[in-house]
Amino acid sequence: MTLKRVAEIAGVSIATASRVLAGKGGAHRISEATVAAVTQAAEKIGFRHSHLARSLKSGQSALIGVVVPDVSNPFFAAIAREITLAAEAKGYSVLLADSREDDASERRLVQQLRDRHIEGLVVCPAGLKQDHLAAAQDAGLPLVVVDRGFADGDLLTVTSDHAQGARALAQVLLKAGHRHIGVLQGRPGTLVNDERLAAFKAALASDGVRLTAAHIAGDAFSEVSGRRAAATLLRAKPQITALFALSNQIALGALRAAAELGRVVPRDLSLATFDDLPHAEFMNPPLTTACQDVPALGRQAADLLFARLAGVPRPRTRLQRISVTVIERASVTAPSTRKATT
Amino acid sequence: MTLKRVAEIAGVSIATASRVLAGKGGAHRISEATVAAVTQAAEKIGFRHSHLARSLKSGQSALIGVVVPDVSNPFFAAIAREITLAAEAKGYSVLLADSREDDASERRLVQQLRDRHIEGLVVCPAGLKQDHLAAAQDAGLPLVVVDRGFADGDLLTVTSDHAQGARALAQVLLKAGHRHIGVLQGRPGTLVNDERLAAFKAALASDGVRLTAAHIAGDAFSEVSGRRAAATLLRAKPQITALFALSNQIALGALRAAAELGRVVPRDLSLATFDDLPHAEFMNPPLTTACQDVPALGRQAADLLFARLAGVPRPRTRLQRISVTVIERASVTAPSTRKATT
DNA sequence: TATGCATGCGCAAACGTTTGCGCATCTATA
DNA sequence: TATAGATGCGCAAACGTTTGCGCATGCATA
């Protein structure tokens, strides 16, 4: 199953076999007869190039890496899929890694991928550190960050227009008449969290509604954080009539907490969320959400990466924004008049 | 960044550098001083082994392949995740491929992965053909099929106990009093579809309820198929009071179709489904479902694969079953008395 | 009969490792 | 002062490719 074997059978040198199978027979003035012989020999033993040897020789692995915090999260899965499909179309294969939302794992995985000579990397960072990514980029590795970017630094990033979504959601809640609003945040310090939070706060403020620290809880983009944060907030501030969950994992947690506290959504409590996926429509209640265009995030990341691999220079705008669509569903209504009784 | 460079700096031969960095200094009687020199040199230039070269030399790529029909489907994503985590723990990396539910793509992708010298493969087949997989296995590639297996052949397979789940769901529907039941099937001919269908049919039959071809519709495990099938069935047989969807994608389609036909679930129509994921709880209505243990499927597949890679012989039972848990929720109630009016 | 130019193909190095074998040098023994 | 056994390390082949260079052969031209 090696070129050598093919060459032996065809009665030619390895070099000739290589050239023929690379389709360079013409360019190297190899006779029709020889081409046929080599082709047949290859066919006969079912010859396939060793990608390994080829990569070693050529320095091109045709491999890209994808690192996400949790593959089983449909949000990241959808992103991974777009990248995988794009990669396949370009002749690349994808090495997938799951950082388990862990900074140290991510570091290790990125290094591991680099050891495997990936030609490009798409990563959704788990943490707040970007030095390992910056190092990779400085070492010449084409790199695209997706979703969870960094406010500073120089990493090319594709992410949603969080401010736009948060503002729009704020409008929805304000318009419905809510004045006591709680925020279930994700991981503070992340671009995603901070942008959403800041824009939401600003939008409320411009309508005269103040969002103090006492109205904000949560520390991760997870269901457990959402649940705990919602419980905390609802207990500490019963006058809250609406919650803004910064992700739909968090929203799930909020739904659980609300159920546990006997508050029915949306009758006793409105809920708006930044959303990952299109399941919201069939949820109970259907969630009002700022819906991210997840496939577009993945596609854009892939496009940017492959453009760079094709030699296209990096775009000047570091933060590439994908717009979100606010969809109003049943989880937001006017605040219940009996809110004080709770 | 090569061994050669390290050797130069340390003033030793490449061989010595290799042995030191492999931790074989002791076994090869290399002096403390030399070991230190090499180690420092490596550290100094940030040396990392080329996985490529190592693989080529050793014949071990430490790579496994995972092929699924749709990465963005949370079901497959969850499986992919378990395999990825297991692989990482064993020092393997994962090459991920998405066959887009397409047989030909799958073939191509499997071949591509084999060209990359994967040491093992987990695949969830998109189609009804298994010859390419059998070929891979016959060629000595450790292979585990997950979820969608084949009734015949010799491929080691991890899949749910579909018959168990289907039977249990049949009991639930029968107990609720349904006698006119429709089935929204997935892809006929697949083990998953046929086992679920057959067991369901048998369970109904043992209670005197006949399930004819006219009560079965659908041709794929997709939302569109579910929607179309549900619409067809409900229109052709208005007396149907309950639907059994063979996957939750199909169930989503059924919900859509029901909504379009003005039938409210569960008031006018009960719905039970074979489920992929734990979102069902928050759906509207919460779905009664035979819940597969998706992580267990992935874990078991990974365990079997890595056991084989570690030299453990293949288990004798070809079809490894993971049991499912039936969860009764609100989507199944007694048949509406006004069913005839519809 | 020598010279020139196509034509058709092979040699061998290189990619970065690992590893079997062997070769020096030194110390202790006879 | 030879000899043996450690001790410490290097040579070179091999993994499967790709590719620059060059070498034959054949034919037409001078």
PDB file of N, CA and C (backbone and C1' of nucleotides) in Angstrom, chain C:
ATOM      1  P    DT C   1      29.757   6.840 -40.367  1.00  0.00           P
ATOM      2  O5'  DT C   1      30.307   8.101 -39.618  1.00  0.00           O
ATOM      3  C5'  DT C   1      31.599   8.569 -39.850  1.00  0.00           C
ATOM      4  C4'  DT C   1      31.697   9.875 -39.134  1.00  0.00           C
ATOM      5  C3'  DT C   1      31.511   9.788 -37.626  1.00  0.00           C
ATOM      6  O3'  DT C   1      32.358  10.756 -37.013  1.00  0.00           O
ATOM      7  C1'  DT C   1      29.857  11.198 -38.533  1.00  0.00           C
ATOM      8  P    DA C   2      32.698  10.675 -35.496  1.00  0.00           P
ATOM      9  O5'  DA C   2      31.982  12.028 -35.062  1.00  0.00           O
ATOM     10  C5'  DA C   2      32.651  13.036 -34.377  1.00  0.00           C
ATOM     11  C4'  DA C   2      31.870  14.326 -34.567  1.00  0.00           C
ATOM     12  C3'  DA C   2      31.280  14.882 -33.269  1.00  0.00           C
ATOM     13  O3'  DA C   2      31.581  16.263 -33.188  1.00  0.00           O
ATOM     14  C1'  DA C   2      29.579  14.674 -34.901  1.00  0.00           C
ATOM     15  P    DT C   3      31.350  17.009 -31.825  1.00  0.00           P
ATOM     16  O5'  DT C   3      29.915  17.636 -32.023  1.00  0.00           O
ATOM     17  C5'  DT C   3      29.715  18.688 -32.961  1.00  0.00           C
ATOM     18  C4'  DT C   3      28.274  19.138 -32.896  1.00  0.00           C
ATOM     19  C3'  DT C   3      27.758  19.448 -31.489  1.00  0.00           C
ATOM     20  O3'  DT C   3      27.292  20.792 -31.446  1.00  0.00           O
ATOM     21  C1'  DT C   3      26.223  18.076 -32.672  1.00  0.00           C
ATOM     22  P    DG C   4      26.691  21.390 -30.076  1.00  0.00           P
ATOM     23  O5'  DG C   4      25.124  21.219 -30.305  1.00  0.00           O
ATOM     24  C5'  DG C   4      24.525  21.780 -31.468  1.00  0.00           C
ATOM     25  C4'  DG C   4      23.033  21.498 -31.434  1.00  0.00           C
ATOM     26  C3'  DG C   4      22.381  21.780 -30.070  1.00  0.00           C
ATOM     27  O3'  DG C   4      21.225  22.576 -30.270  1.00  0.00           O
ATOM     28  C1'  DG C   4      21.890  19.555 -30.781  1.00  0.00           C
ATOM     29  P    DC C   5      20.556  23.329 -29.005  1.00  0.00           P
ATOM     30  O5'  DC C   5      19.157  22.585 -28.895  1.00  0.00           O
ATOM     31  C5'  DC C   5      18.359  22.430 -30.070  1.00  0.00           C
ATOM     32  C4'  DC C   5      17.386  21.280 -29.891  1.00  0.00           C
ATOM     33  C3'  DC C   5      16.594  21.331 -28.565  1.00  0.00           C
ATOM     34  O3'  DC C   5      15.213  21.236 -28.851  1.00  0.00           O
ATOM     35  C1'  DC C   5      17.492  19.174 -28.926  1.00  0.00           C
ATOM     36  P    DA C   6      14.190  22.164 -27.936  1.00  0.00           P
ATOM     37  O5'  DA C   6      13.017  21.121 -27.686  1.00  0.00           O
ATOM     38  C5'  DA C   6      13.359  19.844 -27.187  1.00  0.00           C
ATOM     39  C4'  DA C   6      12.608  18.779 -27.936  1.00  0.00           C
ATOM     40  C3'  DA C   6      11.539  18.122 -27.087  1.00  0.00           C
ATOM     41  O3'  DA C   6      10.532  17.556 -27.884  1.00  0.00           O
ATOM     42  C1'  DA C   6      13.426  16.668 -27.344  1.00  0.00           C
ATOM     43  P    DT C   7       9.165  17.116 -27.152  1.00  0.00           P
ATOM     44  O5'  DT C   7       9.568  15.711 -26.546  1.00  0.00           O
ATOM     45  C5'  DT C   7       9.851  14.620 -27.423  1.00  0.00           C
ATOM     46  C4'  DT C   7      10.294  13.414 -26.643  1.00  0.00           C
ATOM     47  C3'  DT C   7       9.402  13.055 -25.442  1.00  0.00           C
ATOM     48  O3'  DT C   7       8.927  11.741 -25.630  1.00  0.00           O
ATOM     49  C1'  DT C   7      11.686  12.966 -24.854  1.00  0.00           C
ATOM     50  P    DG C   8       7.788  11.175 -24.647  1.00  0.00           P
ATOM     51  O5'  DG C   8       8.700  10.524 -23.525  1.00  0.00           O
ATOM     52  C5'  DG C   8       9.379   9.298 -23.796  1.00  0.00           C
ATOM     53  C4'  DG C   8      10.092   8.868 -22.539  1.00  0.00           C
ATOM     54  C3'  DG C   8       9.188   8.769 -21.300  1.00  0.00           C
ATOM     55  O3'  DG C   8       9.288   7.458 -20.788  1.00  0.00           O
ATOM     56  C1'  DG C   8      11.187   9.928 -20.820  1.00  0.00           C
ATOM     57  P    DC C   9       8.328   7.043 -19.579  1.00  0.00           P
ATOM     58  O5'  DC C   9       9.349   7.181 -18.386  1.00  0.00           O
ATOM     59  C5'  DC C   9      10.438   6.262 -18.330  1.00  0.00           C
ATOM     60  C4'  DC C   9      11.529   6.830 -17.490  1.00  0.00           C
ATOM     61  C3'  DC C   9      11.326   6.743 -15.985  1.00  0.00           C
ATOM     62  O3'  DC C   9      11.896   5.518 -15.539  1.00  0.00           O
ATOM     63  C1'  DC C   9      12.516   8.708 -16.691  1.00  0.00           C
ATOM     64  P    DG C  10      11.723   5.052 -14.068  1.00  0.00           P
ATOM     65  O5'  DG C  10      13.111   5.506 -13.414  1.00  0.00           O
ATOM     66  C5'  DG C  10      14.324   5.086 -14.014  1.00  0.00           C
ATOM     67  C4'  DG C  10      15.512   5.717 -13.310  1.00  0.00           C
ATOM     68  C3'  DG C  10      15.546   5.478 -11.796  1.00  0.00           C
ATOM     69  O3'  DG C  10      16.897   5.230 -11.428  1.00  0.00           O
ATOM     70  C1'  DG C  10      15.532   7.816 -12.233  1.00  0.00           C
ATOM     71  P    DC C  11      17.235   4.717  -9.956  1.00  0.00           P
ATOM     72  O5'  DC C  11      18.379   5.709  -9.481  1.00  0.00           O
ATOM     73  C5'  DC C  11      18.653   6.884 -10.233  1.00  0.00           C
ATOM     74  C4'  DC C  11      19.706   7.717  -9.542  1.00  0.00           C
ATOM     75  C3'  DC C  11      19.976   7.358  -8.087  1.00  0.00           C
ATOM     76  O3'  DC C  11      21.259   7.845  -7.751  1.00  0.00           O
ATOM     77  C1'  DC C  11      18.767   9.389  -8.199  1.00  0.00           C
ATOM     78  P    DA C  12      21.893   7.488  -6.339  1.00  0.00           P
ATOM     79  O5'  DA C  12      21.406   8.713  -5.436  1.00  0.00           O
ATOM     80  C5'  DA C  12      21.686  10.040  -5.872  1.00  0.00           C
ATOM     81  C4'  DA C  12      21.041  11.049  -4.931  1.00  0.00           C
ATOM     82  C3'  DA C  12      21.091  10.676  -3.448  1.00  0.00           C
ATOM     83  O3'  DA C  12      21.278  11.875  -2.738  1.00  0.00           O
ATOM     84  C1'  DA C  12      18.882  11.060  -4.053  1.00  0.00           C
ATOM     85  P    DA C  13      21.930  11.850  -1.307  1.00  0.00           P
ATOM     86  O5'  DA C  13      21.449  13.252  -0.731  1.00  0.00           O
ATOM     87  C5'  DA C  13      21.300  14.359  -1.628  1.00  0.00           C
ATOM     88  C4'  DA C  13      20.079  15.173  -1.240  1.00  0.00           C
ATOM     89  C3'  DA C  13      19.888  15.348   0.263  1.00  0.00           C
ATOM     90  O3'  DA C  13      19.580  16.689   0.534  1.00  0.00           O
ATOM     91  C1'  DA C  13      17.927  14.474  -0.689  1.00  0.00           C
ATOM     92  P    DA C  14      19.853  17.301   1.980  1.00  0.00           P
ATOM     93  O5'  DA C  14      18.385  17.628   2.503  1.00  0.00           O
ATOM     94  C5'  DA C  14      17.471  18.325   1.657  1.00  0.00           C
ATOM     95  C4'  DA C  14      16.063  17.992   2.093  1.00  0.00           C
ATOM     96  C3'  DA C  14      15.890  17.868   3.610  1.00  0.00           C
ATOM     97  O3'  DA C  14      15.130  18.954   4.084  1.00  0.00           O
ATOM     98  C1'  DA C  14      14.744  16.139   2.428  1.00  0.00           C
ATOM     99  P    DC C  15      15.204  19.292   5.659  1.00  0.00           P
ATOM    100  O5'  DC C  15      13.706  19.177   6.177  1.00  0.00           O
ATOM    101  C5'  DC C  15      12.575  19.450   5.375  1.00  0.00           C
ATOM    102  C4'  DC C  15      11.428  18.649   5.895  1.00  0.00           C
ATOM    103  C3'  DC C  15      11.583  18.206   7.352  1.00  0.00           C
ATOM    104  O3'  DC C  15      10.956  19.162   8.194  1.00  0.00           O
ATOM    105  C1'  DC C  15      10.737  16.441   5.943  1.00  0.00           C
ATOM    106  P    DG C  16      11.790  19.726   9.479  1.00  0.00           P
ATOM    107  O5'  DG C  16      11.560  18.589  10.571  1.00  0.00           O
ATOM    108  C5'  DG C  16      10.244  18.349  11.015  1.00  0.00           C
ATOM    109  C4'  DG C  16      10.223  17.105  11.853  1.00  0.00           C
ATOM    110  C3'  DG C  16      11.210  17.122  13.022  1.00  0.00           C
ATOM    111  O3'  DG C  16      10.517  16.699  14.181  1.00  0.00           O
ATOM    112  C1'  DG C  16      11.485  15.156  11.743  1.00  0.00           C
ATOM    113  P    DT C  17      11.161  16.812  15.612  1.00  0.00           P
ATOM    114  O5'  DT C  17      10.795  15.379  16.207  1.00  0.00           O
ATOM    115  C5'  DT C  17      11.702  14.301  16.086  1.00  0.00           C
ATOM    116  C4'  DT C  17      10.959  13.058  15.773  1.00  0.00           C
ATOM    117  C3'  DT C  17      11.447  11.878  16.570  1.00  0.00           C
ATOM    118  O3'  DT C  17      10.482  11.552  17.550  1.00  0.00           O
ATOM    119  C1'  DT C  17      11.505  11.410  14.199  1.00  0.00           C
ATOM    120  P    DT C  18      10.969  10.698  18.791  1.00  0.00           P
ATOM    121  O5'  DT C  18      11.296   9.269  18.150  1.00  0.00           O
ATOM    122  C5'  DT C  18      10.222   8.426  17.764  1.00  0.00           C
ATOM    123  C4'  DT C  18      10.789   7.100  17.296  1.00  0.00           C
ATOM    124  C3'  DT C  18      11.498   6.294  18.386  1.00  0.00           C
ATOM    125  O3'  DT C  18      11.097   4.945  18.203  1.00  0.00           O
ATOM    126  C1'  DT C  18      12.950   6.605  16.553  1.00  0.00           C
ATOM    127  P    DT C  19      11.280   3.898  19.375  1.00  0.00           P
ATOM    128  O5'  DT C  19      12.551   3.057  18.892  1.00  0.00           O
ATOM    129  C5'  DT C  19      12.564   2.517  17.585  1.00  0.00           C
ATOM    130  C4'  DT C  19      13.925   1.916  17.302  1.00  0.00           C
ATOM    131  C3'  DT C  19      14.663   1.339  18.509  1.00  0.00           C
ATOM    132  O3'  DT C  19      15.304   0.148  18.098  1.00  0.00           O
ATOM    133  C1'  DT C  19      16.040   2.861  17.430  1.00  0.00           C
ATOM    134  P    DG C  20      15.327  -1.093  19.119  1.00  0.00           P
ATOM    135  O5'  DG C  20      16.310  -2.096  18.342  1.00  0.00           O
ATOM    136  C5'  DG C  20      16.084  -2.365  16.959  1.00  0.00           C
ATOM    137  C4'  DG C  20      17.410  -2.542  16.223  1.00  0.00           C
ATOM    138  C3'  DG C  20      18.428  -3.405  16.956  1.00  0.00           C
ATOM    139  O3'  DG C  20      19.145  -4.189  16.006  1.00  0.00           O
ATOM    140  C1'  DG C  20      19.327  -1.244  16.623  1.00  0.00           C
ATOM    141  P    DC C  21      20.033  -5.400  16.500  1.00  0.00           P
ATOM    142  O5'  DC C  21      21.491  -4.791  16.344  1.00  0.00           O
ATOM    143  C5'  DC C  21      21.880  -4.252  15.070  1.00  0.00           C
ATOM    144  C4'  DC C  21      23.028  -3.302  15.250  1.00  0.00           C
ATOM    145  C3'  DC C  21      24.243  -3.888  15.978  1.00  0.00           C
ATOM    146  O3'  DC C  21      25.260  -4.120  15.017  1.00  0.00           O
ATOM    147  C1'  DC C  21      23.813  -1.596  16.558  1.00  0.00           C
ATOM    148  P    DG C  22      26.605  -4.850  15.453  1.00  0.00           P
ATOM    149  O5'  DG C  22      27.568  -3.586  15.608  1.00  0.00           O
ATOM    150  C5'  DG C  22      27.512  -2.532  14.635  1.00  0.00           C
ATOM    151  C4'  DG C  22      28.298  -1.348  15.166  1.00  0.00           C
ATOM    152  C3'  DG C  22      29.629  -1.753  15.841  1.00  0.00           C
ATOM    153  O3'  DG C  22      30.643  -0.877  15.394  1.00  0.00           O
ATOM    154  C1'  DG C  22      28.363  -0.394  17.286  1.00  0.00           C
ATOM    155  P    DC C  23      32.160  -1.334  15.442  1.00  0.00           P
ATOM    156  O5'  DC C  23      32.890   0.053  15.683  1.00  0.00           O
ATOM    157  C5'  DC C  23      32.247   1.269  15.299  1.00  0.00           C
ATOM    158  C4'  DC C  23      32.589   2.358  16.308  1.00  0.00           C
ATOM    159  C3'  DC C  23      33.961   2.157  16.965  1.00  0.00           C
ATOM    160  O3'  DC C  23      34.629   3.397  16.992  1.00  0.00           O
ATOM    161  C1'  DC C  23      32.331   2.424  18.614  1.00  0.00           C
ATOM    162  P    DA C  24      36.199   3.477  16.926  1.00  0.00           P
ATOM    163  O5'  DA C  24      36.455   4.917  17.557  1.00  0.00           O
ATOM    164  C5'  DA C  24      37.243   4.998  18.704  1.00  0.00           C
ATOM    165  C4'  DA C  24      36.413   5.607  19.822  1.00  0.00           C
ATOM    166  C3'  DA C  24      37.239   5.857  21.070  1.00  0.00           C
ATOM    167  O3'  DA C  24      37.441   7.242  21.195  1.00  0.00           O
ATOM    168  C1'  DA C  24      35.116   4.862  21.581  1.00  0.00           C
ATOM    169  P    DT C  25      38.828   7.805  21.683  1.00  0.00           P
ATOM    170  O5'  DT C  25      38.736   7.763  23.275  1.00  0.00           O
ATOM    171  C5'  DT C  25      37.747   8.587  23.906  1.00  0.00           C
ATOM    172  C4'  DT C  25      37.340   7.966  25.232  1.00  0.00           C
ATOM    173  C3'  DT C  25      38.498   7.754  26.214  1.00  0.00           C
ATOM    174  O3'  DT C  25      38.394   8.743  27.225  1.00  0.00           O
ATOM    175  C1'  DT C  25      36.893   5.982  26.242  1.00  0.00           C
ATOM    176  P    DC C  26      39.621   8.961  28.230  1.00  0.00           P
ATOM    177  O5'  DC C  26      39.197   8.100  29.514  1.00  0.00           O
ATOM    178  C5'  DC C  26      37.935   8.347  30.124  1.00  0.00           C
ATOM    179  C4'  DC C  26      37.571   7.181  31.018  1.00  0.00           C
ATOM    180  C3'  DC C  26      38.643   6.812  32.049  1.00  0.00           C
ATOM    181  O3'  DC C  26      38.130   6.996  33.356  1.00  0.00           O
ATOM    182  C1'  DC C  26      37.752   4.871  30.968  1.00  0.00           C
ATOM    183  P    DT C  27      39.171   7.141  34.587  1.00  0.00           P
ATOM    184  O5'  DT C  27      38.833   5.826  35.432  1.00  0.00           O
ATOM    185  C5'  DT C  27      37.465   5.514  35.732  1.00  0.00           C
ATOM    186  C4'  DT C  27      37.364   4.041  36.065  1.00  0.00           C
ATOM    187  C3'  DT C  27      38.376   3.566  37.106  1.00  0.00           C
ATOM    188  O3'  DT C  27      37.689   2.863  38.139  1.00  0.00           O
ATOM    189  C1'  DT C  27      38.399   2.140  35.197  1.00  0.00           C
ATOM    190  P    DA C  28      38.413   2.529  39.482  1.00  0.00           P
ATOM    191  O5'  DA C  28      38.504   0.943  39.391  1.00  0.00           O
ATOM    192  C5'  DA C  28      37.311   0.198  39.220  1.00  0.00           C
ATOM    193  C4'  DA C  28      37.645  -1.191  38.712  1.00  0.00           C
ATOM    194  C3'  DA C  28      38.584  -1.988  39.626  1.00  0.00           C
ATOM    195  O3'  DA C  28      38.068  -3.297  39.764  1.00  0.00           O
ATOM    196  C1'  DA C  28      39.423  -1.980  37.423  1.00  0.00           C
ATOM    197  P    DT C  29      38.534  -4.179  41.044  1.00  0.00           P
ATOM    198  O5'  DT C  29      39.191  -5.441  40.336  1.00  0.00           O
ATOM    199  C5'  DT C  29      38.451  -6.164  39.350  1.00  0.00           C
ATOM    200  C4'  DT C  29      39.398  -6.815  38.371  1.00  0.00           C
ATOM    201  C3'  DT C  29      40.447  -7.729  39.023  1.00  0.00           C
ATOM    202  O3'  DT C  29      40.141  -9.083  38.707  1.00  0.00           O
ATOM    203  C1'  DT C  29      41.340  -6.452  37.214  1.00  0.00           C
ATOM    204  P    DA C  30      40.949 -10.220  39.493  1.00  0.00           P
ATOM    205  O5'  DA C  30      42.089 -10.615  38.460  1.00  0.00           O
ATOM    206  C5'  DA C  30      41.729 -11.057  37.151  1.00  0.00           C
ATOM    207  C4'  DA C  30      42.968 -11.118  36.274  1.00  0.00           C
ATOM    208  C3'  DA C  30      44.105 -11.944  36.865  1.00  0.00           C
ATOM    209  O3'  DA C  30      44.639 -12.808  35.865  1.00  0.00           O
ATOM    210  C1'  DA C  30      44.912  -9.813  36.241  1.00  0.00           C
TER     211       DA C  30
END
